[in-house]
mmCIF file of C-alpha atoms in Angstrom:
data_model
loop_
_atom_site.group_PDB
_atom_site.id
_atom_site.type_symbol
_atom_site.label_atom_id
_atom_site.label_comp_id
_atom_site.label_asym_id
_atom_site.label_seq_id
_atom_site.Cartn_x
_atom_site.Cartn_y
_atom_site.Cartn_z
ATOM 1 C CA MET I 1 16.380 62.621 22.332
ATOM 2 C CA ARG I 2 16.835 61.890 25.980
ATOM 3 C CA LYS I 3 15.249 64.446 28.290
ATOM 4 C CA ILE I 4 16.526 65.681 31.609
ATOM 5 C CA PHE I 5 14.572 67.574 34.243
ATOM 6 C CA ALA I 6 16.287 70.894 33.617
ATOM 7 C CA GLY I 7 15.429 70.900 29.937
ATOM 8 C CA LYS I 8 12.134 70.194 28.209
ATOM 9 C CA SER I 9 11.878 68.355 24.931
ATOM 10 C CA LYS I 10 10.552 71.566 23.412
ATOM 11 C CA ASN I 11 13.586 73.603 24.270
ATOM 12 C CA THR I 12 12.792 76.221 21.655
ATOM 13 C CA THR I 13 9.839 77.356 23.733
ATOM 14 C CA PHE I 14 12.225 78.622 26.386
ATOM 15 C CA LEU I 15 14.404 80.800 24.133
ATOM 16 C CA GLY I 16 13.837 84.438 24.793
ATOM 17 C CA MET I 17 11.139 83.606 27.342
ATOM 18 C CA LEU I 18 12.477 85.512 30.317
ATOM 19 C CA ALA I 19 13.225 89.229 30.496
ATOM 20 C CA LEU I 20 15.463 90.224 33.383
ATOM 21 C CA MET I 21 14.318 92.615 36.062
ATOM 22 C CA SER I 22 16.468 94.287 38.677
ATOM 23 C CA ALA I 23 17.313 92.364 41.833
ATOM 24 C CA THR I 24 15.248 94.795 43.851
ATOM 25 C CA SER I 25 12.149 94.233 41.755
ATOM 26 C CA PHE I 26 12.591 90.493 42.006
ATOM 27 C CA LEU I 27 12.715 90.584 45.777
ATOM 28 C CA LEU I 28 9.658 92.773 46.024
ATOM 29 C CA ASN I 29 7.644 90.479 43.771
ATOM 30 C CA SER I 30 8.864 87.197 45.244
ATOM 31 C CA CYS I 31 6.395 85.114 47.210
ATOM 32 C CA ASN I 32 9.150 84.209 49.635
ATOM 33 C CA PHE I 33 9.878 87.831 50.522
ATOM 34 C CA LYS I 34 7.954 89.194 53.491
ATOM 35 C CA ASN I 35 6.734 92.711 52.845
ATOM 36 C CA ASP I 36 5.346 94.892 55.600
ATOM 37 C CA VAL I 37 1.588 94.585 55.837
ATOM 38 C CA ASN I 38 0.230 97.847 54.503
ATOM 39 C CA GLU I 39 -2.974 99.638 55.198
ATOM 40 C CA LYS I 40 -4.795 97.669 52.492
ATOM 41 C CA LEU I 41 -4.859 94.661 54.753
ATOM 42 C CA ASN I 42 -7.184 96.532 57.054
ATOM 43 C CA SER I 43 -9.619 97.163 54.227
ATOM 44 C CA GLN I 44 -12.885 95.269 53.948
ATOM 45 C CA GLU I 45 -11.840 94.164 50.472
ATOM 46 C CA HIS I 46 -9.166 91.572 49.879
ATOM 47 C CA PRO I 47 -5.976 93.389 48.788
ATOM 48 C CA THR I 48 -4.786 92.459 45.306
ATOM 49 C CA ALA I 49 -1.967 94.048 43.387
ATOM 50 C CA GLU I 50 -3.075 96.543 40.789
ATOM 51 C CA ILE I 51 -0.141 95.531 38.593
ATOM 52 C CA VAL I 52 0.659 91.835 38.804
ATOM 53 C CA PRO I 53 4.062 90.887 37.382
ATOM 54 C CA THR I 54 4.085 87.984 34.961
ATOM 55 C CA ILE I 55 6.575 85.177 35.139
ATOM 56 C CA ASP I 56 7.994 86.155 31.760
ATOM 57 C CA ASP I 57 9.073 89.463 33.274
ATOM 58 C CA GLU I 58 10.702 87.979 36.333
ATOM 59 C CA ASP I 59 14.245 86.850 36.874
ATOM 60 C CA VAL I 60 13.565 83.122 37.039
ATOM 61 C CA ASP I 61 16.472 80.968 35.897
ATOM 62 C CA SER I 62 15.715 78.771 32.893
ATOM 63 C CA ASP I 63 16.446 75.620 34.896
ATOM 64 C CA LYS I 64 13.795 76.496 37.488
ATOM 65 C CA ARG I 65 10.170 75.413 37.450
ATOM 66 C CA ILE I 66 7.242 77.436 38.827
ATOM 67 C CA ILE I 67 4.681 75.896 41.180
ATOM 68 C CA TYR I 68 1.334 77.433 42.090
ATOM 69 C CA LEU I 69 0.017 76.030 45.370
ATOM 70 C CA THR I 70 -3.784 76.231 45.371
ATOM 71 C CA PHE I 71 -6.292 75.109 47.994
ATOM 72 C CA ASP I 72 -10.020 74.695 47.411
ATOM 73 C CA ASP I 73 -13.218 74.874 49.473
ATOM 74 C CA GLY I 74 -12.066 77.214 52.209
ATOM 75 C CA PRO I 75 -12.667 78.528 54.693
ATOM 76 C CA ASN I 76 -13.165 75.030 56.003
ATOM 77 C CA GLN I 77 -11.860 72.574 58.528
ATOM 78 C CA GLY I 78 -8.104 72.670 58.091
ATOM 79 C CA THR I 79 -7.807 76.281 56.913
ATOM 80 C CA GLU I 80 -6.048 77.365 60.083
ATOM 81 C CA ASN I 81 -3.617 74.446 59.757
ATOM 82 C CA LEU I 82 -2.927 75.422 56.160
ATOM 83 C CA LEU I 83 -2.081 78.963 57.201
ATOM 84 C CA LYS I 84 0.316 77.675 59.851
ATOM 85 C CA ILE I 85 2.192 75.692 57.195
ATOM 86 C CA LEU I 86 2.361 78.619 54.776
ATOM 87 C CA ASN I 87 3.592 80.936 57.508
ATOM 88 C CA LYS I 88 6.148 78.410 58.727
ATOM 89 C CA ARG I 89 7.567 77.894 55.227
ATOM 90 C CA ASN I 90 7.042 81.511 54.171
ATOM 91 C CA VAL I 91 5.540 80.379 50.888
ATOM 92 C CA CYS I 92 2.625 81.869 48.980
ATOM 93 C CA ALA I 93 -0.559 80.172 47.817
ATOM 94 C CA THR I 94 -3.967 80.853 46.328
ATOM 95 C CA ALA I 95 -7.134 79.984 48.235
ATOM 96 C CA PHE I 96 -10.158 79.271 46.036
ATOM 97 C CA LEU I 97 -12.999 80.118 48.399
ATOM 98 C CA VAL I 98 -16.616 79.016 48.524
ATOM 99 C CA GLY I 99 -18.818 82.013 49.253
ATOM 100 C CA LYS I 100 -21.235 80.326 51.624
ATOM 101 C CA HIS I 101 -18.339 78.839 53.613
ATOM 102 C CA ALA I 102 -17.019 82.287 54.471
ATOM 103 C CA TYR I 103 -20.129 82.966 56.544
ATOM 104 C CA GLY I 104 -21.159 79.439 57.516
ATOM 105 C CA SER I 105 -20.053 79.596 61.153
ATOM 106 C CA LYS I 106 -18.127 81.837 63.530
ATOM 107 C CA LYS I 107 -15.030 79.698 63.004
ATOM 108 C CA GLN I 108 -15.320 80.021 59.239
ATOM 109 C CA LYS I 109 -15.821 83.785 59.521
ATOM 110 C CA ASP I 110 -12.705 84.015 61.686
ATOM 111 C CA ASP I 111 -10.707 81.891 59.246
ATOM 112 C CA PHE I 112 -11.914 84.055 56.365
ATOM 113 C CA GLU I 113 -10.503 87.100 58.153
ATOM 114 C CA LEU I 114 -7.199 85.291 58.692
ATOM 115 C CA LEU I 115 -7.031 84.487 54.983
ATOM 116 C CA LYS I 116 -7.803 88.071 53.991
ATOM 117 C CA GLN I 117 -5.153 89.474 56.295
ATOM 118 C CA ASN I 118 -2.326 87.150 55.281
ATOM 119 C CA PRO I 119 -0.068 88.666 52.584
ATOM 120 C CA LEU I 120 1.107 85.195 51.539
ATOM 121 C CA VAL I 121 -2.428 84.260 50.496
ATOM 122 C CA GLU I 122 -4.355 85.339 47.425
ATOM 123 C CA LEU I 123 -8.120 84.827 47.341
ATOM 124 C CA ALA I 124 -9.994 83.553 44.292
ATOM 125 C CA ASN I 125 -13.511 82.408 43.395
ATOM 126 C CA HIS I 126 -14.683 78.793 43.779
ATOM 127 C CA SER I 127 -18.408 79.627 43.442
ATOM 128 C CA PHE I 128 -20.900 80.578 46.143
ATOM 129 C CA SER I 129 -22.783 77.285 46.497
ATOM 130 C CA HIS I 130 -20.138 74.747 45.422
ATOM 131 C CA ALA I 131 -22.862 73.526 43.059
ATOM 132 C CA HIS I 132 -24.730 72.247 46.122
ATOM 133 C CA ASN I 133 -22.516 69.189 45.450
ATOM 134 C CA LYS I 134 -24.868 68.277 42.575
ATOM 135 C CA TYR I 135 -22.494 68.948 39.729
ATOM 136 C CA THR I 136 -24.361 67.453 36.783
ATOM 137 C CA ASP I 137 -27.484 69.493 37.490
ATOM 138 C CA PHE I 138 -25.482 72.636 38.312
ATOM 139 C CA TYR I 139 -23.698 72.817 34.956
ATOM 140 C CA LYS I 140 -26.880 72.336 32.943
ATOM 141 C CA ASN I 141 -27.871 75.959 33.565
ATOM 142 C CA THR I 142 -25.215 78.346 32.266
ATOM 143 C CA GLN I 143 -26.944 81.489 33.501
ATOM 144 C CA ALA I 144 -27.307 80.062 37.008
ATOM 145 C CA VAL I 145 -23.626 79.071 37.065
ATOM 146 C CA VAL I 146 -22.480 82.567 36.145
ATOM 147 C CA HIS I 147 -24.886 84.073 38.686
ATOM 148 C CA ASP I 148 -23.508 81.775 41.392
ATOM 149 C CA PHE I 149 -19.948 82.967 40.717
ATOM 150 C CA ASP I 150 -21.109 86.593 40.626
ATOM 151 C CA ILE I 151 -22.694 86.199 44.074
ATOM 152 C CA ALA I 152 -19.448 84.723 45.411
ATOM 153 C CA LYS I 153 -17.400 87.542 43.890
ATOM 154 C CA ASP I 154 -19.612 90.176 45.490
ATOM 155 C CA SER I 155 -19.995 88.491 48.874
ATOM 156 C CA LEU I 156 -16.270 87.810 49.192
ATOM 157 C CA LYS I 157 -15.396 91.265 47.804
ATOM 158 C CA LEU I 158 -13.003 89.807 45.256
ATOM 159 C CA GLN I 159 -11.485 92.363 42.948
ATOM 160 C CA ASP I 160 -10.395 89.949 40.240
ATOM 161 C CA LYS I 161 -12.380 87.384 38.273
ATOM 162 C CA ILE I 162 -10.064 84.410 38.662
ATOM 163 C CA ALA I 163 -12.212 81.323 39.247
ATOM 164 C CA ARG I 164 -12.162 77.565 39.601
ATOM 165 C CA THR I 165 -15.208 75.422 38.943
ATOM 166 C CA PRO I 166 -16.398 73.058 41.694
ATOM 167 C CA GLY I 167 -16.123 69.380 40.827
ATOM 168 C CA ARG I 168 -14.581 70.063 37.417
ATOM 169 C CA ASN I 169 -11.070 70.554 36.046
ATOM 170 C CA ILE I 170 -11.869 73.306 33.573
ATOM 171 C CA TRP I 171 -9.578 75.886 31.983
ATOM 172 C CA ARG I 172 -10.717 78.980 30.121
ATOM 173 C CA LEU I 173 -7.914 81.387 29.256
ATOM 174 C CA ASN I 174 -7.108 82.914 25.895
ATOM 175 C CA ASN I 175 -4.485 80.242 25.247
ATOM 176 C CA ILE I 176 -5.959 77.261 27.158
ATOM 177 C CA ASN I 177 -9.389 75.718 26.614
ATOM 178 C CA VAL I 178 -9.931 72.458 28.489
ATOM 179 C CA THR I 179 -13.139 70.827 29.750
ATOM 180 C CA ASP I 180 -12.782 67.527 31.568
ATOM 181 C CA ILE I 181 -16.483 66.581 31.360
ATOM 182 C CA LYS I 182 -17.945 67.811 28.089
ATOM 183 C CA SER I 183 -21.456 68.347 29.426
ATOM 184 C CA SER I 184 -20.014 71.332 31.321
ATOM 185 C CA THR I 185 -18.756 73.039 28.154
ATOM 186 C CA LEU I 186 -21.554 75.591 27.751
ATOM 187 C CA ALA I 187 -21.361 76.644 31.390
ATOM 188 C CA ALA I 188 -17.576 76.988 31.144
ATOM 189 C CA ASN I 189 -17.927 79.122 28.025
ATOM 190 C CA GLY I 190 -20.524 81.218 29.819
ATOM 191 C CA LEU I 191 -18.064 81.953 32.627
ATOM 192 C CA LYS I 192 -15.418 83.003 30.114
ATOM 193 C CA ASN I 193 -17.895 85.198 28.260
ATOM 194 C CA ALA I 194 -18.722 86.838 31.604
ATOM 195 C CA GLY I 195 -15.042 87.710 32.014
ATOM 196 C CA TYR I 196 -14.000 84.904 34.363
ATOM 197 C CA LYS I 197 -10.513 83.480 33.952
ATOM 198 C CA VAL I 198 -11.086 79.841 34.805
ATOM 199 C CA ILE I 199 -8.127 77.896 36.188
ATOM 200 C CA GLY I 200 -7.996 74.143 36.671
ATOM 201 C CA TRP I 201 -4.980 72.185 37.882
ATOM 202 C CA ASP I 202 -2.128 69.971 36.697
ATOM 203 C CA LEU I 203 -1.712 67.831 39.821
ATOM 204 C CA GLU I 204 -4.104 67.050 42.663
ATOM 205 C CA TRP I 205 -3.250 65.553 46.042
ATOM 206 C CA ARG I 206 -6.362 63.467 46.530
ATOM 207 C CA PRO I 207 -7.943 62.303 49.797
ATOM 208 C CA SER I 208 -8.207 58.914 51.401
ATOM 209 C CA GLN I 209 -11.573 57.460 52.368
ATOM 210 C CA LYS I 210 -11.116 59.205 55.725
ATOM 211 C CA MET I 211 -10.775 62.584 53.935
ATOM 212 C CA THR I 212 -7.107 62.914 54.820
ATOM 213 C CA LEU I 213 -4.242 63.353 52.369
ATOM 214 C CA LYS I 214 -3.709 60.070 50.548
ATOM 215 C CA GLY I 215 -0.147 58.821 50.187
ATOM 216 C CA SER I 216 3.161 60.350 51.144
ATOM 217 C CA HIS I 217 4.967 63.550 50.301
ATOM 218 C CA GLU I 218 7.654 61.436 48.596
ATOM 219 C CA ALA I 219 5.059 60.063 46.186
ATOM 220 C CA MET I 220 3.787 63.553 45.410
ATOM 221 C CA LEU I 221 7.318 64.828 44.783
ATOM 222 C CA LYS I 222 7.824 62.044 42.241
ATOM 223 C CA LYS I 223 4.600 63.090 40.514
ATOM 224 C CA VAL I 224 5.800 66.686 40.326
ATOM 225 C CA ASP I 225 9.060 65.604 38.683
ATOM 226 C CA SER I 226 7.196 63.271 36.337
ATOM 227 C CA ILE I 227 4.852 66.006 35.134
ATOM 228 C CA PHE I 228 7.718 68.343 34.322
ATOM 229 C CA LEU I 229 9.821 65.571 32.777
ATOM 230 C CA ASN I 230 7.016 64.431 30.479
ATOM 231 C CA ASP I 231 5.710 67.860 29.482
ATOM 232 C CA LEU I 232 2.312 67.306 31.077
ATOM 233 C CA GLU I 233 1.744 70.853 32.345
ATOM 234 C CA LYS I 234 -0.849 73.012 30.618
ATOM 235 C CA THR I 235 1.875 75.676 30.292
ATOM 236 C CA SER I 236 5.499 74.652 29.988
ATOM 237 C CA ARG I 237 7.497 75.094 33.211
ATOM 238 C CA HIS I 238 4.354 76.004 35.210
ATOM 239 C CA LEU I 239 2.538 73.496 37.441
ATOM 240 C CA VAL I 240 -0.739 74.228 39.199
ATOM 241 C CA PHE I 241 -1.032 72.075 42.323
ATOM 242 C CA LEU I 242 -4.356 71.448 44.058
ATOM 243 C CA THR I 243 -5.519 70.061 47.338
ATOM 244 C CA HIS I 244 -8.266 71.020 49.806
ATOM 245 C CA ASP I 245 -8.340 72.740 53.177
ATOM 246 C CA GLN I 246 -10.540 70.047 54.701
ATOM 247 C CA TYR I 247 -7.897 67.345 54.152
ATOM 248 C CA LEU I 248 -5.598 69.069 56.657
ATOM 249 C CA ARG I 249 -7.302 68.089 59.893
ATOM 250 C CA ASP I 250 -5.072 65.279 61.134
ATOM 251 C CA THR I 251 -1.445 65.387 62.239
ATOM 252 C CA ASP I 252 -0.190 63.083 59.495
ATOM 253 C CA SER I 253 -1.740 65.133 56.678
ATOM 254 C CA ILE I 254 -0.421 68.372 58.125
ATOM 255 C CA ASN I 255 3.073 66.915 58.411
ATOM 256 C CA GLU I 256 2.985 65.432 54.915
ATOM 257 C CA LEU I 257 2.029 68.742 53.286
ATOM 258 C CA ASP I 258 4.636 70.555 55.360
ATOM 259 C CA LEU I 259 7.330 68.080 54.266
ATOM 260 C CA PHE I 260 6.167 68.307 50.642
ATOM 261 C CA ILE I 261 6.658 72.072 50.602
ATOM 262 C CA GLU I 262 9.907 71.865 52.565
ATOM 263 C CA LYS I 263 11.430 69.363 50.134
ATOM 264 C CA LEU I 264 10.348 71.424 47.124
ATOM 265 C CA GLN I 265 12.031 74.465 48.637
ATOM 266 C CA LYS I 266 15.221 72.632 49.591
ATOM 267 C CA SER I 267 15.592 71.061 46.154
ATOM 268 C CA ASN I 268 16.332 74.530 44.752
ATOM 269 C CA LYS I 269 14.550 73.530 41.528
ATOM 270 C CA PHE I 270 11.329 75.437 42.094
ATOM 271 C CA VAL I 271 9.909 78.867 42.769
ATOM 272 C CA PHE I 272 6.396 79.556 44.073
ATOM 273 C CA ARG I 273 3.870 82.056 42.766
ATOM 274 C CA LYS I 274 0.250 83.055 43.278
ATOM 275 C CA ILE I 275 -2.165 82.109 40.537
ATOM 276 C CA SER I 276 -2.596 85.735 39.417
ATOM 277 C CA GLN I 277 0.988 85.444 38.129
ATOM 278 C CA TYR I 278 0.208 82.500 35.858
ATOM 279 C CA PRO I 279 1.279 83.258 32.263
ATOM 280 C CA LYS I 280 -1.211 85.274 30.225
ATOM 281 C CA ILE I 281 -3.894 85.099 32.915
ATOM 282 C CA ASN I 282 -4.153 88.878 32.972
ATOM 283 C CA GLU I 283 -4.882 89.209 29.284
ATOM 284 C CA VAL I 284 -8.332 90.494 28.396
ATOM 285 C CA LEU I 285 -10.370 87.472 27.357
ATOM 286 C CA ASN I 286 -11.395 87.287 23.715
#
């Protein structure tokens, strides 16, 4: 059977998937709707919703696809540029932060405050040490890995236990269990057993040798369409997109990411959500 973008090959998975909410509730929960910044933003802890709506409960048309913009390694060079793009496009994203980066310099401390205070941005855990960039050794010690994420959670004052592993595309949810490099399996299981909901990604915008975004926004848009067309997402209709703050230091990279988001918005095929709204992520882990 020939497939088209608006319909997956496994069409039965969409039947009965979406329960309608009122138009008011949809607007309040939409990432593209600017709410007033409440008093929580002045708290020392990052504000997270006590009740996070799931996509299944939202009024998302069946021909739409959901994209989760995620950015790793912040606060870092490029974080301020990222925030300018998000604010310009009024689109939400999730920042997976490295604990030691939040206090590494005055600039990083300032950027951390900007991230905390921006209602478009959700903060999540990307470890404290970033494995000291020695990934093979890091994942050999499960207890040390869990401890590293615990330190990041406490130092960043994160209320949730949503995490992404440094240097690895690992998933640990009740319904998704993926480990890209099998030697990291025990450490990944240890994080899940400690209550961490580990999120990987479906598509990464990789860097060039100069640590800038590699390729054009047109190429990335084709990859997005290809993933949806060929059923390559971990969860049908939901694509987790990854790139890194530090790739957004030059004018070309900034413009390319801006155009990428702009074209996604103008296509009217996609909606954007924070990662805490990913399907079934809020289930208690078994």
